[in-house]
Amino acid sequence: MYKILIADDESIVINALKFIIENNFPGQCLIESANTGRRVIEQADYFRPDIVFMDIQMPGINGIEAMREIRRNNDGIIFIVVSAYLKFDYAKDAIDIGVMDYINKPIDKEVIISILEKAMRKVDAAKRKRSEELSNREKLEIVTPIIENGFIYSLIYQNHGAEDLANFRTLLGIEEDSGFMMSLQFGDLAPKGEMENTIGTTVRLQKEYSRIKDAVKSFFNCCVGAMMGNMILVFVPKAMPLPEEEYEKRIEIINEARKMARELRRLFNAWFRVGIGTVHMLEDLSQSYNEAMRSLAFNRTDSVVHVSDQSLLVSYEDDYPVDTENALFKNIEEGNVSRASFYAGSFFDWMMETHVQNVMDVKLKVLEFVLRAERIGFESGGMIYRFNMRSEYLETIMNMTTYDQLREWFTNKIGTVCHNILTKKEENTVDIIKNAQDYIAANYSKDIILDDVSKELQISPYYFSKLFKKRTGSNFIEYLTNVRIERAKELLRNTNKSMKEICLEVGYSDANYFSRTFKKNVGVTPSEYKEGKESE
């Protein structure tokens, strides 16, 4: 139904328009009328018309002013001006308001019908657009929490690439390339201020997760992770503060977090505690997560704990190259030989510029970094730990007489660790892909999916999918289809099996779907392929 409001001070015009509309669009329209400017404004508020026929010369508030007032509260109304006056000023004002058409009196029936059909098409298009927007918003409401959760855990576990990070930021509309983590924990308040009955509270609040998420978002523009036990992780995008702003910004965050904790306690009748980390670049956000978790572990009674208030952060001398150190060990973890060697050299250069006279300190720092790098190598599986494998390290560096010798030993050790880590990653990847290909070769005739293979390999579907595509150049479905098609071609060439038998043997239960897939990949149907081979 189209809701139409007719505004004119002449009853004869109102009745004429009603007659034309009702006779040419029977059962399609709800019609209201008004004979003053004030009345049309009031009716527009409660009737919410789709289309308004408006006379400009109305008693009291004229039609132009009435349309301006109505437009303030409803951008979507379609105005059609009906007037005996065709003045330039009126026409200009009508254009400014967004009037669709301007009709001169006396009214022409065919013109009214034509213009009304045009207006109805615009109303239909607007309603379709609105319906699509609502549908998309509904879908987004369902998928956004999943994306937010994936984004948070990819950040804290650092299992993302630059492209993945960019895609997440685009999907979630995140412009900042830095931010901080908050950890929300909940339970009942114990007499000494600590938390108890966390399991019972978790069970009770599971069904309230959506409301908790909405409450958190009312205080912070953030991404909210899934509920894991009695904890919810929250990522808050935030620009890196300038040193002179850091304290004020921190206080603002803490105060807002306190308000949030109080509101959560009020809404859900549970004790909420908030641990807050410092602002880090997205690629280093795991540090902010660790800080948020440490702050709660260190202080078990306060409702809001910022890591900077707990003296849990390492303090460095002013010129210490923290960024270089962090970059060095990040690249060691990734097995990036060239980048790790570059940052190792950069750190050594800094020691030569600032501490060249402190020979023993330089040697100790080199030894510390090598031992730390090797620990990463052990933990990654890239190196086998042997108790006496480092027995000569101390004696070796103590006997070095030049910094060039020390630098070479340092960078060689770092390079060796990176190489071992990278080699192990390559071996693991090769093993995974080889095992996946073997599984597909043995099971292509069954109704297998990517989840079946990842489960067989004991790795996540997401990680397996990325790894498989990177290594083979094809996604899982493309690879499986190619295996099946190649086997079908072999059977078509070398056997007399029926098309149905071949279809089933290569994993397709629908012969028509098999034929379409075969033609898409080979260029001819299975029958044409068989005939072509037999004629050869």
C-alpha positions as a printed NumPy array, in Angstrom:
array([[  0.   ,   0.   ,   0.   ],
       [  1.198,   3.499,  -0.902],
       [  0.408,   6.216,   1.663],
       [ -0.541,   9.435,  -0.108],
       [ -1.208,  12.821,   1.504],
       [ -3.037,  15.497,  -0.514],
       [ -2.529,  19.066,   0.717],
       [ -4.722,  21.745,  -0.896],
       [ -7.033,  24.484,   0.36 ],
       [ -9.629,  23.674,  -2.337],
       [-11.88 ,  20.687,  -1.604],
       [-12.594,  20.283,  -5.315],
       [ -8.882,  19.67 ,  -6.01 ],
       [ -8.586,  17.168,  -3.135],
       [-11.675,  15.282,  -4.327],
       [-10.482,  15.282,  -7.936],
       [ -7.083,  13.84 ,  -7.008],
       [ -8.702,  11.211,  -4.756],
       [-11.037,  10.194,  -7.57 ],
       [ -8.194,   9.824, -10.094],
       [ -6.011,   7.85 ,  -7.668],
       [ -8.732,   5.504,  -6.393],
       [-10.048,   4.738,  -9.875],
       [ -6.685,   4.151, -11.509],
       [ -4.89 ,   2.499,  -8.589],
       [ -7.696,   0.586,  -6.831],
       [ -6.785,  -1.032,  -3.519],
       [ -3.189,   0.225,  -3.723],
       [ -3.337,   3.497,  -1.822],
       [ -4.222,   4.922,   1.602],
       [ -5.183,   8.576,   1.157],
       [ -5.286,  11.407,   3.716],
       [ -5.85 ,  15.104,   3.083],
       [ -5.149,  18.475,   4.692],
       [ -6.271,  22.018,   3.823],
       [ -3.76 ,  24.146,   5.788],
       [ -0.002,  24.241,   6.046],
       [ -0.048,  23.499,   9.764],
       [ -2.434,  20.571,   9.308],
       [ -0.299,  18.956,   6.604],
       [  2.777,  19.141,   8.849],
       [  0.893,  17.482,  11.727],
       [ -0.549,  14.769,   9.496],
       [  2.852,  14.049,   7.975],
       [  4.164,  13.34 ,  11.492],
       [  1.618,  10.63 ,  12.345],
       [  0.582,   9.371,   8.892],
       [  4.167,   9.071,   7.552],
       [  3.172,   9.361,   3.859],
       [  5.237,   8.003,   0.982],
       [  3.978,  10.65 ,  -1.474],
       [  2.663,  14.172,  -0.876],
       [  0.718,  16.285,  -3.393],
       [  1.354,  19.82 ,  -2.138],
       [ -0.312,  23.095,  -3.119],
       [  2.062,  26.027,  -2.666],
       [ -0.614,  28.632,  -1.821],
       [ -1.853,  27.166,   1.493],
       [ -3.488,  29.198,   4.3  ],
       [ -1.1  ,  30.081,   7.127],
       [  2.153,  28.208,   6.524],
       [  2.649,  28.052,   2.749],
       [  3.477,  24.864,   0.882],
       [  7.189,  25.609,   0.511],
       [  7.673,  26.129,   4.251],
       [  5.499,  23.107,   5.04 ],
       [  7.658,  20.901,   2.799],
       [ 10.828,  22.202,   4.428],
       [  9.467,  21.359,   7.871],
       [  8.299,  17.887,   6.821],
       [ 11.647,  17.2  ,   5.118],
       [ 13.487,  17.765,   8.422],
       [ 11.859,  14.652,   9.885],
       [ 11.507,  12.515,   6.762],
       [ 14.095,  12.533,   3.984],
       [ 12.31 ,   9.828,   2.03 ],
       [  8.99 ,  11.577,   1.255],
       [  8.334,  12.252,  -2.437],
       [  6.846,  15.698,  -3.004],
       [  4.732,  16.58 ,  -6.049],
       [  3.815,  20.259,  -6.228],
       [  0.355,  21.131,  -7.568],
       [ -0.173,  24.86 ,  -8.139],
       [ -1.803,  27.414, -10.349],
       [  1.283,  29.606,  -9.95 ],
       [  4.466,  28.962, -11.891],
       [  6.908,  31.416, -10.406],
       [ 10.663,  31.156, -10.745],
       [ 11.236,  31.594,  -6.985],
       [  8.764,  28.843,  -6.166],
       [ 10.337,  26.518,  -8.726],
       [ 13.815,  27.224,  -7.355],
       [ 12.68 ,  26.573,  -3.753],
       [ 10.955,  23.367,  -4.842],
       [ 14.175,  22.128,  -6.453],
       [ 16.131,  22.926,  -3.281],
       [ 13.67 ,  20.882,  -1.202],
       [ 13.929,  17.966,  -3.61 ],
       [ 10.48 ,  18.061,  -5.227],
       [ 10.048,  15.285,  -7.779],
       [  7.613,  17.106, -10.091],
       [  5.681,  20.348, -10.562],
       [  2.099,  20.146, -11.896],
       [  0.083,  23.137, -13.055],
       [ -3.615,  23.505, -12.349],
       [ -6.089,  22.684, -13.78 ],
       [ -5.265,  19.031, -13.161],
       [ -4.747,  16.749, -16.137],
       [ -5.735,  13.146, -15.394],
       [ -3.114,  11.515, -17.636],
       [ -0.347,  13.699, -16.216],
       [ -1.369,  12.767, -12.657],
       [ -1.379,   9.042, -13.497],
       [  2.011,   9.23 , -15.217],
       [  3.65 ,  11.193, -12.411],
       [  2.116,   8.993,  -9.717],
       [  3.384,   5.823, -11.437],
       [  6.837,   7.383, -11.505],
       [  6.589,   8.257,  -7.796],
       [  5.4  ,   4.739,  -6.947],
       [  8.41 ,   3.259,  -8.738],
       [ 10.668,   5.476,  -6.648],
       [  8.886,   4.395,  -3.456],
       [  9.274,   0.725,  -4.456],
       [ 12.966,   1.21 ,  -5.21 ],
       [ 13.512,   2.939,  -1.859],
       [ 11.7  ,   0.147,  -0.012],
       [ 13.73 ,  -2.525,  -1.808],
       [ 16.918,  -0.68 ,  -0.942],
       [ 15.84 ,  -0.361,   2.679],
       [ 14.927,  -4.058,   2.803],
       [ 18.323,  -5.006,   1.354],
       [ 20.084,  -2.733,   3.854],
       [ 18.193,  -4.33 ,   6.742],
       [ 18.954,  -7.801,   5.405],
       [ 22.65 ,  -6.941,   5.04 ],
       [ 22.692,  -5.428,   8.524],
       [ 21.066,  -8.564,   9.909],
       [ 23.69 , -10.724,   8.217],
       [ 26.413,  -8.398,   9.475],
       [ 25.079,  -8.654,  13.025],
       [ 25.5  , -12.423,  12.762],
       [ 28.936, -12.498,  11.149],
       [ 30.593,  -9.455,  12.818],
       [ 31.115, -11.152,  16.222],
       [ 32.812, -14.056,  14.428],
       [ 35.094, -11.662,  12.519],
       [ 35.871,  -9.656,  15.674],
       [ 36.756, -12.815,  17.581],
       [ 38.971, -14.055,  14.745],
       [ 40.675, -10.669,  14.54 ],
       [ 41.444, -10.568,  18.267],
       [ 42.895, -14.05 ,  18.402],
       [ 44.903, -13.585,  15.218],
       [ 46.449, -10.516,  16.877],
       [ 47.304, -12.029,  20.242],
       [ 48.618, -15.274,  18.737],
       [ 50.297, -13.453,  15.826],
       [ 49.049, -15.984,  13.258],
       [ 48.202, -13.413,  10.601],
       [ 49.865, -12.028,   7.509],
       [ 49.826,  -8.41 ,   6.366],
       [ 47.035,  -9.171,   3.873],
       [ 44.898, -10.873,   6.54 ],
       [ 45.376,  -7.934,   8.88 ],
       [ 44.348,  -5.483,   6.166],
       [ 41.255,  -7.559,   5.341],
       [ 40.192,  -7.698,   8.994],
       [ 40.616,  -3.935,   9.355],
       [ 38.58 ,  -3.294,   6.202],
       [ 35.752,  -5.6  ,   7.285],
       [ 35.601,  -4.064,  10.763],
       [ 36.191,  -0.462,   9.68 ],
       [ 39.321,  -0.066,  11.826],
       [ 41.483,   2.86 ,  10.701],
       [ 44.066,   2.824,  13.505],
       [ 47.155,   0.636,  13.166],
       [ 47.596,   0.389,  16.947],
       [ 45.536,  -0.194,  20.077],
       [ 45.399,  -1.932,  23.438],
       [ 43.887,  -5.075,  24.951],
       [ 41.531,  -5.374,  27.901],
       [ 40.761,  -8.604,  29.725],
       [ 37.335,  -8.797,  31.383],
       [ 37.011, -11.413,  34.125],
       [ 33.885, -12.107,  36.139],
       [ 32.642, -14.104,  39.116],
       [ 31.236, -13.508,  42.582],
       [ 32.936, -11.156,  45.03 ],
       [ 34.636, -12.998,  47.897],
       [ 34.869, -11.461,  51.421],
       [ 38.52 , -10.454,  50.931],
       [ 37.831,  -8.747,  47.6  ],
       [ 38.948, -11.621,  45.397],
       [ 36.793, -13.508,  42.911],
       [ 35.014, -16.808,  43.53 ],
       [ 32.35 , -19.041,  41.951],
       [ 33.735, -18.289,  38.493],
       [ 32.274, -21.479,  36.99 ],
       [ 28.77 , -20.806,  38.3  ],
       [ 28.889, -17.197,  37.145],
       [ 30.171, -18.244,  33.719],
       [ 27.273, -20.674,  33.263],
       [ 24.787, -17.999,  34.318],
       [ 26.24 , -15.287,  32.068],
       [ 26.643, -17.415,  28.928],
       [ 23.147, -16.476,  27.78 ],
       [ 23.877, -12.809,  28.518],
       [ 26.916, -12.6  ,  26.229],
       [ 25.212, -10.39 ,  23.611],
       [ 24.082,  -7.924,  26.266],
       [ 27.554,  -7.877,  27.858],
       [ 29.093,  -7.18 ,  24.455],
       [ 26.659,  -4.338,  23.78 ],
       [ 27.358,  -2.848,  27.227],
       [ 31.133,  -2.915,  26.619],
       [ 30.692,  -1.281,  23.205],
       [ 28.653,   1.512,  24.791],
       [ 31.826,   2.587,  26.622],
       [ 34.55 ,   1.754,  24.084],
       [ 34.691,   1.68 ,  20.288],
       [ 36.092,  -1.833,  20.258],
       [ 36.101,  -5.452,  19.082],
       [ 34.805,  -7.981,  21.596],
       [ 36.013, -11.579,  21.624],
       [ 34.066, -14.689,  22.526],
       [ 33.464, -15.731,  26.127],
       [ 36.194, -18.155,  27.189],
       [ 35.522, -19.476,  30.66 ],
       [ 35.049, -16.439,  32.877],
       [ 37.004, -14.137,  30.556],
       [ 36.252, -11.929,  27.556],
       [ 39.048, -10.259,  25.586],
       [ 38.473,  -6.79 ,  24.165],
       [ 40.581,  -4.943,  21.586],
       [ 40.329,  -1.153,  21.549],
       [ 41.802,   0.6  ,  18.479],
       [ 43.813,   3.596,  19.674],
       [ 46.474,   5.847,  18.179],
       [ 49.884,   5.697,  19.818],
       [ 49.942,   8.514,  22.41 ],
       [ 52.71 ,  11.062,  22.452],
       [ 54.974,  10.732,  25.53 ],
       [ 53.602,  13.939,  27.039],
       [ 50.02 ,  12.683,  26.525],
       [ 50.493,   9.134,  27.821],
       [ 49.456,   9.806,  31.428],
       [ 46.31 ,  11.773,  30.576],
       [ 45.242,   9.201,  27.979],
       [ 45.807,   6.373,  30.436],
       [ 43.684,   8.081,  33.093],
       [ 40.874,   8.577,  30.549],
       [ 40.933,   4.857,  29.7  ],
       [ 40.998,   3.802,  33.362],
       [ 38.095,   6.101,  34.265],
       [ 36.001,   4.806,  31.382],
       [ 36.851,   1.223,  32.318],
       [ 35.728,   1.891,  35.911],
       [ 32.391,   3.224,  34.661],
       [ 32.066,   0.152,  32.459],
       [ 32.847,  -2.247,  35.314],
       [ 30.243,  -0.562,  37.548],
       [ 27.615,  -0.749,  34.82 ],
       [ 28.39 ,  -4.41 ,  34.126],
       [ 28.053,  -5.207,  37.833],
       [ 24.71 ,  -3.397,  37.956],
       [ 23.325,  -5.051,  34.822],
       [ 24.439,  -8.623,  35.47 ],
       [ 24.736,  -8.91 ,  39.252],
       [ 28.315, -10.189,  39.042],
       [ 31.754,  -8.882,  39.99 ],
       [ 33.707,  -7.71 ,  36.916],
       [ 37.433,  -6.985,  36.851],
       [ 39.278,  -5.314,  33.99 ],
       [ 42.972,  -5.716,  33.158],
       [ 44.361,  -3.161,  30.705],
       [ 47.544,  -3.32 ,  28.602],
       [ 49.407,  -0.453,  26.966],
       [ 48.981,   0.736,  23.38 ],
       [ 51.012,  -1.24 ,  20.835],
       [ 51.162,  -1.527,  17.061],
       [ 48.807,  -4.233,  15.768],
       [ 51.63 ,  -6.603,  14.862],
       [ 52.853,  -6.413,  18.481],
       [ 49.471,  -6.552,  20.186],
       [ 50.301,  -9.844,  21.908],
       [ 52.422,  -7.728,  24.255],
       [ 49.386,  -5.672,  25.264],
       [ 47.441,  -8.897,  25.833],
       [ 50.213, -10.274,  28.071],
       [ 50.27 ,  -6.987,  29.994],
       [ 46.503,  -7.07 ,  30.543],
       [ 46.671, -10.634,  31.825],
       [ 49.697,  -9.929,  34.054],
       [ 48.02 ,  -6.892,  35.571],
       [ 45.069,  -9.028,  36.749],
       [ 47.344, -11.776,  38.028],
       [ 49.44 ,  -9.263,  39.97 ],
       [ 46.467,  -7.488,  41.548],
       [ 43.545,  -9.782,  42.421],
       [ 41.331,  -7.297,  44.283],
       [ 40.992,  -4.017,  42.358],
       [ 38.189,  -3.849,  39.792],
       [ 40.305,  -2.052,  37.167],
       [ 44.054,  -2.573,  36.841],
       [ 46.267,  -0.871,  34.253],
       [ 49.638,  -2.527,  33.753],
       [ 51.429,   0.842,  33.905],
       [ 50.145,   1.353,  37.465],
       [ 51.615,  -1.921,  38.689],
       [ 55.296,  -1.452,  37.816],
       [ 55.055,  -4.586,  35.68 ],
       [ 56.608,  -3.041,  32.601],
       [ 60.321,  -3.277,  31.907],
       [ 61.98 ,   0.135,  32.122],
       [ 64.911,   0.906,  29.841],
       [ 67.516,   3.613,  29.718],
       [ 66.477,   6.446,  27.416],
       [ 68.531,   5.51 ,  24.365],
       [ 68.133,   1.714,  24.615],
       [ 66.925,   0.405,  21.186],
       [ 63.833,  -1.489,  22.38 ],
       [ 62.285,  -1.499,  18.901],
       [ 65.409,  -3.048,  17.395],
       [ 65.472,  -5.755,  20.07 ],
       [ 61.789,  -6.548,  19.566],
       [ 62.2  ,  -6.647,  15.785],
       [ 65.209,  -8.968,  16.131],
       [ 63.346, -11.593,  18.153],
       [ 60.176, -11.27 ,  16.114],
       [ 62.144, -12.146,  12.973],
       [ 63.951, -14.964,  14.788],
       [ 60.55 , -16.472,  15.657],
       [ 59.57 , -16.245,  11.985],
       [ 62.852, -17.803,  10.841],
       [ 63.623, -14.753,   8.693],
       [ 67.398, -15.079,   8.322],
       [ 68.085, -11.846,   6.417],
       [ 65.912,  -9.582,   8.577],
       [ 67.112, -11.109,  11.853],
       [ 70.735, -10.72 ,  10.74 ],
       [ 70.033,  -7.078,   9.834],
       [ 68.57 ,  -6.286,  13.278],
       [ 71.34 ,  -8.222,  15.024],
       [ 73.857,  -6.063,  13.175],
       [ 71.893,  -2.91 ,  14.031],
       [ 71.86 ,  -3.767,  17.726],
       [ 75.585,  -4.537,  17.673],
       [ 76.195,  -1.168,  15.964],
       [ 74.301,   0.565,  18.786],
       [ 76.503,  -1.158,  21.381],
       [ 79.599,  -0.011,  19.483],
       [ 78.316,   3.573,  19.375],
       [ 77.326,   3.792,  23.042],
       [ 79.171,   1.105,  25.02 ],
       [ 82.328,   0.324,  23.054],
       [ 84.425,   0.779,  26.193],
       [ 82.313,  -1.747,  28.186],
       [ 83.746,  -4.905,  26.686],
       [ 82.38 ,  -7.296,  29.315],
       [ 78.879,  -5.808,  29.104],
       [ 78.861,  -6.145,  25.311],
       [ 79.969,  -9.773,  25.547],
       [ 77.305, -10.544,  28.155],
       [ 74.604,  -8.951,  25.994],
       [ 75.688, -10.989,  22.973],
       [ 75.606, -14.168,  25.051],
       [ 72.179, -13.245,  26.49 ],
       [ 70.717, -12.699,  23.003],
       [ 72.192, -15.915,  21.596],
       [ 70.829, -17.99 ,  24.495],
       [ 67.435, -16.307,  24.145],
       [ 67.403, -16.942,  20.384],
       [ 68.313, -20.593,  20.876],
       [ 65.514, -20.99 ,  23.386],
       [ 63.103, -19.843,  20.656],
       [ 64.723, -22.415,  18.386],
       [ 64.196, -25.19 ,  20.942],
       [ 60.573, -24.206,  21.544],
       [ 59.825, -24.133,  17.815],
       [ 61.152, -27.654,  17.341],
       [ 63.836, -26.357,  15.013],
       [ 66.67 , -27.366,  17.366],
       [ 67.269, -30.319,  19.66 ],
       [ 68.349, -29.348,  23.167],
       [ 71.47 , -31.047,  24.493],
       [ 72.722, -30.268,  27.972],
       [ 76.371, -29.684,  27.04 ],
       [ 75.837, -28.09 ,  23.622],
       [ 76.837, -24.644,  24.945],
       [ 79.802, -25.668,  27.059],
       [ 82.299, -23.678,  24.965],
       [ 80.207, -20.488,  24.542],
       [ 81.525, -18.613,  27.562],
       [ 85.152, -19.547,  26.958],
       [ 84.849, -18.688,  23.26 ],
       [ 83.598, -15.162,  23.707],
       [ 85.892, -14.456,  26.656],
       [ 88.933, -15.313,  24.494],
       [ 87.838, -13.018,  21.657],
       [ 90.141, -10.031,  21.34 ],
       [ 88.259,  -7.938,  18.746],
       [ 84.71 ,  -6.768,  18.321],
       [ 84.77 ,  -8.008,  14.708],
       [ 85.197, -11.577,  16.013],
       [ 82.366, -11.096,  18.498],
       [ 80.071,  -9.591,  15.866],
       [ 80.723, -12.458,  13.456],
       [ 80.051, -15.069,  16.171],
       [ 76.887, -13.25 ,  17.222],
       [ 75.379, -12.898,  13.725],
       [ 76.373, -16.46 ,  12.779],
       [ 74.593, -17.885,  15.838],
       [ 71.481, -15.801,  15.131],
       [ 71.544, -16.849,  11.47 ],
       [ 71.918, -20.524,  12.425],
       [ 68.932, -20.394,  14.755],
       [ 66.792, -18.685,  12.094],
       [ 67.88 , -21.204,   9.475],
       [ 66.979, -24.109,  11.77 ],
       [ 63.572, -22.615,  12.558],
       [ 62.862, -21.946,   8.878],
       [ 64.01 , -25.437,   7.872],
       [ 61.752, -26.999,  10.49 ],
       [ 58.809, -24.906,   9.284],
       [ 59.518, -25.989,   5.72 ],
       [ 59.753, -29.624,   6.767],
       [ 56.505, -29.389,   8.703],
       [ 54.798, -27.698,   5.774],
       [ 56.059, -30.302,   3.293],
       [ 54.925, -33.096,   5.596],
       [ 51.491, -31.53 ,   6.033],
       [ 50.937, -31.022,   2.311],
       [ 52.308, -34.476,   1.44 ],
       [ 50.031, -36.113,   4.004],
       [ 47.072, -34.056,   2.734],
       [ 47.748, -35.113,  -0.854],
       [ 48.078, -38.743,   0.214],
       [ 44.762, -38.526,   2.081],
       [ 43.042, -36.984,  -0.947],
       [ 44.528, -39.634,  -3.269],
       [ 43.184, -42.394,  -1.003],
       [ 39.752, -40.838,  -0.407],
       [ 38.814, -38.785,  -3.483],
       [ 36.058, -41.271,  -4.326],
       [ 34.311, -40.388,  -1.037],
       [ 32.343, -37.289,  -0.135],
       [ 35.28 , -35.565,   1.562],
       [ 35.535, -31.896,   2.547],
       [ 38.353, -29.654,   3.752],
       [ 37.396, -30.223,   7.406],
       [ 37.899, -33.98 ,   6.984],
       [ 41.479, -33.488,   5.803],
       [ 42.379, -30.875,   8.434],
       [ 40.984, -33.147,  11.13 ],
       [ 43.068, -36.041,   9.815],
       [ 46.153, -33.809,   9.97 ],
       [ 45.215, -32.409,  13.406],
       [ 45.464, -28.751,  12.344],
       [ 42.797, -26.047,  12.073],
       [ 40.819, -25.81 ,   8.803],
       [ 41.731, -22.129,   8.469],
       [ 45.483, -22.753,   8.783],
       [ 45.338, -25.805,   6.516],
       [ 43.405, -23.91 ,   3.832],
       [ 45.961, -21.079,   3.743],
       [ 48.918, -23.46 ,   3.788],
       [ 47.484, -25.693,   1.073],
       [ 46.769, -22.762,  -1.243],
       [ 50.226, -21.284,  -0.68 ],
       [ 52.013, -24.589,  -1.358],
       [ 49.977, -26.056,  -4.212],
       [ 48.723, -22.907,  -5.918],
       [ 45.171, -24.282,  -5.744],
       [ 42.555, -24.214,  -3.063],
       [ 41.308, -27.5  ,  -1.631],
       [ 38.234, -27.794,  -3.883],
       [ 40.227, -27.009,  -7.024],
       [ 42.863, -29.599,  -6.149],
       [ 40.304, -32.297,  -5.261],
       [ 38.368, -31.607,  -8.47 ],
       [ 41.553, -31.889, -10.525],
       [ 42.411, -35.259,  -8.919],
       [ 38.919, -36.546,  -9.645],
       [ 38.903, -35.282, -13.236],
       [ 42.327, -36.805, -13.98 ],
       [ 41.139, -40.152, -12.595],
       [ 37.94 , -39.889, -14.661],
       [ 39.973, -39.219, -17.815],
       [ 42.084, -42.29 , -17.086],
       [ 38.966, -44.453, -16.653],
       [ 37.392, -43.031, -19.808],
       [ 40.523, -43.822, -21.805],
       [ 41.332, -47.254, -20.462],
       [ 38.118, -48.952, -19.338],
       [ 34.677, -49.783, -20.641],
       [ 32.942, -48.777, -17.444],
       [ 29.634, -46.957, -17.788],
       [ 29.425, -43.233, -17.202],
       [ 27.479, -43.857, -13.994],
       [ 30.165, -46.221, -12.674],
       [ 32.939, -43.728, -13.481],
       [ 30.946, -40.891, -11.924],
       [ 30.574, -42.776,  -8.633],
       [ 34.168, -44.029,  -8.652],
       [ 35.576, -40.508,  -8.792],
       [ 33.377, -39.164,  -5.99 ],
       [ 30.324, -37.698,  -7.736],
       [ 26.829, -38.922,  -6.893],
       [ 25.132, -36.656,  -9.457],
       [ 25.941, -37.586, -13.079],
       [ 24.761, -34.226, -14.43 ],
       [ 26.953, -32.31 , -11.989],
       [ 29.905, -34.548, -12.872],
       [ 29.356, -33.901, -16.588],
       [ 29.194, -30.115, -16.076],
       [ 32.317, -30.138, -13.893],
       [ 34.193, -32.309, -16.408],
       [ 33.302, -30.009, -19.311],
       [ 34.233, -26.908, -17.328],
       [ 37.704, -28.32 , -16.615],
       [ 38.424, -30.275, -19.804],
       [ 36.433, -28.361, -22.405],
       [ 34.341, -31.32 , -23.574],
       [ 31.788, -33.618, -21.944],
       [ 32.882, -37.046, -20.635],
       [ 31.152, -38.729, -23.602],
       [ 32.87 , -36.435, -26.106],
       [ 36.205, -37.053, -24.41 ],
       [ 35.739, -40.837, -24.579],
       [ 34.701, -40.708, -28.222],
       [ 37.631, -38.515, -29.1  ],
       [ 40.125, -40.889, -27.447],
       [ 38.59 , -43.974, -28.988],
       [ 38.769, -42.451, -32.475],
       [ 42.472, -41.906, -31.96 ]])
